[in-house]
Amino acid sequence: IDTGDAAARMGKERKIPRAPPKKPPARKKKVQGGLSLAQTGVALAVVIVAAGWWYLGQGNLTYLKPSNTDKLKEVFFGRDPWVVICTNSSVHEVFEGASTKVKDVNFGVLDCNAQLPSKKTTMQRLKLEKKKPVMFYSAYGRKPRQLQPKLLSSEYSLVRELRALGMMHAVKVKDTMHLQEACLSRAACGLVLTTSGNVDDTSLETLNALSDEFSSMNWVVVDASKLRLKSPSEKELGLPKFDSSGHRLILFTEKGESHAATSEEDDEMSNRLATPYLGPFTAEKAASFVRDVLGEQTERKPASVGIFGGDLALTKRKKPTPPPPPPQQTTTKTEPADEPPPTPLPTAERDAQAAAEKEARIKRELERRAQMDAEASDFIVSAEEDEYDEEEDEEEDEEEDEYVTLD
């Protein structure tokens, strides 16, 4: 075999190129955690939306600074309702959740152990007890009131308590010191003397309407069934006499230098004007009266009495004398009314009647004696018969004895 020729022929043959090897499919790039870029984008969008909802869900939650004196004064003693939780860390979840459900109450967060500009802490300033978590409520010029920690057991409990505290837009006053602080020390004050401790719904709506419309002045409530005003008295102030049928209203305003004495009884040292309201306790009528007193819509003011605010006080009202008990019903038989005496008979008729009665009495006596004689005779006869029978029995016994002897 000619190997040289064979090799020459193979060199001349055409070479067929081989197909390139197939590349494996490209893999999707993964980020740390095993999520794709698309999934990462979706997750990021969800986080952003959740964060937005969380931010919007914060409601009126406000972080208060101990150094902000003006803001804290508004929170502690202002008119707007505030509920504050004392913490310097995370907020209780129930408190935070309730802040999204109650829109008419401001929710605040404050470090109550931090020092205020007055060198006291909030705990010391408001005399709060160390019952953790510490919360307090203030509104409508009232003193801050500490709330029980058990209210944070559920949102329902906290929301219900806050709504109950905000039902009356006024301050309930129970003594002279509180009256001076909440009413007479203010530039203007409306005092409502209620007929009892419980105010009916209609009167409560009227009171709240007045308080909301005239929010620049304090509104206080006194239970007039237990307390009354003195120095000067309610009569001297021009108030109508206490009656359980209606509430009474009187306004106290500062007496300026331009105010002249309104009556001869005004004290030269008087510093306030007391103006009683004598109309019905309705929102429209009472609001018109307040506008007149404040001089907003009329030049003529109602009659007022000048007083010295520091002398006005509250004292206990005497309990009304109870009505006498109703007379007890006796079970004894009532005696009949005295009958008029019978008309006397004429003398002749009286004599005839007396003779007839005497004759009848004698007749009855004779009949009774005849009956007694008859009974006595029967008794005598029966006795004689008994004696005869006994004699016969004795004779028979003697005869029997003789027969026995003969035998």
mmCIF file of N, CA and C in Angstrom, residues 72 79 90 100 125 138 143 151 168 180-181 191 236 254 276 294 315 337 348 383 385 404:
data_model
loop_
_atom_site.group_PDB
_atom_site.id
_atom_site.type_symbol
_atom_site.label_atom_id
_atom_site.label_comp_id
_atom_site.label_asym_id
_atom_site.label_seq_id
_atom_site.Cartn_x
_atom_site.Cartn_y
_atom_site.Cartn_z
ATOM 1 N N LEU A 72 -46.524 73.714 77.772
ATOM 2 C CA LEU A 72 -46.917 72.925 78.938
ATOM 3 C C LEU A 72 -47.990 73.650 79.752
ATOM 4 N N ARG A 79 -57.806 75.089 77.971
ATOM 5 C CA ARG A 79 -59.168 74.646 77.724
ATOM 6 C C ARG A 79 -59.222 73.358 76.906
ATOM 7 N N SER A 90 -40.439 54.057 74.571
ATOM 8 C CA SER A 90 -41.525 53.725 73.654
ATOM 9 C C SER A 90 -42.889 53.999 74.297
ATOM 10 N N THR A 100 -55.709 57.228 67.676
ATOM 11 C CA THR A 100 -56.279 57.222 66.326
ATOM 12 C C THR A 100 -57.799 57.145 66.342
ATOM 13 N N ARG A 125 -44.720 68.924 90.121
ATOM 14 C CA ARG A 125 -45.587 70.081 89.840
ATOM 15 C C ARG A 125 -47.068 69.706 89.920
ATOM 16 N N SER A 138 -56.418 66.661 81.389
ATOM 17 C CA SER A 138 -56.748 68.054 81.713
ATOM 18 C C SER A 138 -57.594 68.624 80.581
ATOM 19 N N LYS A 143 -58.246 71.112 86.980
ATOM 20 C CA LYS A 143 -56.944 70.653 87.448
ATOM 21 C C LYS A 143 -56.596 69.337 86.762
ATOM 22 N N LEU A 151 -56.522 51.503 82.878
ATOM 23 C CA LEU A 151 -57.204 51.936 81.663
ATOM 24 C C LEU A 151 -56.433 51.535 80.411
ATOM 25 N N MET A 168 -68.878 67.077 79.964
ATOM 26 C CA MET A 168 -69.216 68.426 80.427
ATOM 27 C C MET A 168 -68.041 69.367 80.155
ATOM 28 N N GLN A 180 -62.684 80.341 93.933
ATOM 29 C CA GLN A 180 -61.782 81.472 93.732
ATOM 30 C C GLN A 180 -60.777 81.186 92.623
ATOM 31 N N GLU A 181 -60.262 79.972 92.628
ATOM 32 C CA GLU A 181 -59.213 79.619 91.668
ATOM 33 C C GLU A 181 -59.755 79.454 90.255
ATOM 34 N N LEU A 191 -70.933 81.211 86.014
ATOM 35 C CA LEU A 191 -71.249 80.276 87.094
ATOM 36 C C LEU A 191 -72.681 79.788 86.914
ATOM 37 N N GLU A 236 -78.790 89.190 97.495
ATOM 38 C CA GLU A 236 -78.094 90.458 97.274
ATOM 39 C C GLU A 236 -77.487 90.529 95.875
ATOM 40 N N GLU A 254 -64.435 91.433 85.326
ATOM 41 C CA GLU A 254 -63.596 92.420 85.996
ATOM 42 C C GLU A 254 -64.223 93.799 85.905
ATOM 43 N N PRO A 276 -76.635 88.783 87.213
ATOM 44 C CA PRO A 276 -77.485 87.586 87.201
ATOM 45 C C PRO A 276 -78.311 87.496 85.923
ATOM 46 N N LEU A 294 -70.917 91.065 77.911
ATOM 47 C CA LEU A 294 -69.568 91.302 77.403
ATOM 48 C C LEU A 294 -69.511 92.511 76.482
ATOM 49 N N THR A 315 -71.180 78.087 100.926
ATOM 50 C CA THR A 315 -71.525 77.470 102.206
ATOM 51 C C THR A 315 -72.620 76.439 101.974
ATOM 52 N N ALA A 337 -122.238 59.832 114.119
ATOM 53 C CA ALA A 337 -122.494 61.216 114.541
ATOM 54 C C ALA A 337 -123.672 61.251 115.514
ATOM 55 N N ALA A 348 -150.453 63.208 128.218
ATOM 56 C CA ALA A 348 -151.513 62.188 128.211
ATOM 57 C C ALA A 348 -151.049 60.917 127.525
ATOM 58 N N ALA A 383 -143.965 12.385 143.529
ATOM 59 C CA ALA A 383 -143.336 11.957 144.779
ATOM 60 C C ALA A 383 -144.256 11.026 145.559
ATOM 61 N N GLU A 385 -146.581 9.002 144.357
ATOM 62 C CA GLU A 385 -146.594 7.724 143.665
ATOM 63 C C GLU A 385 -145.369 6.908 144.009
ATOM 64 N N VAL A 404 -141.177 -18.363 153.289
ATOM 65 C CA VAL A 404 -139.891 -19.048 153.544
ATOM 66 C C VAL A 404 -139.907 -19.673 154.892
#
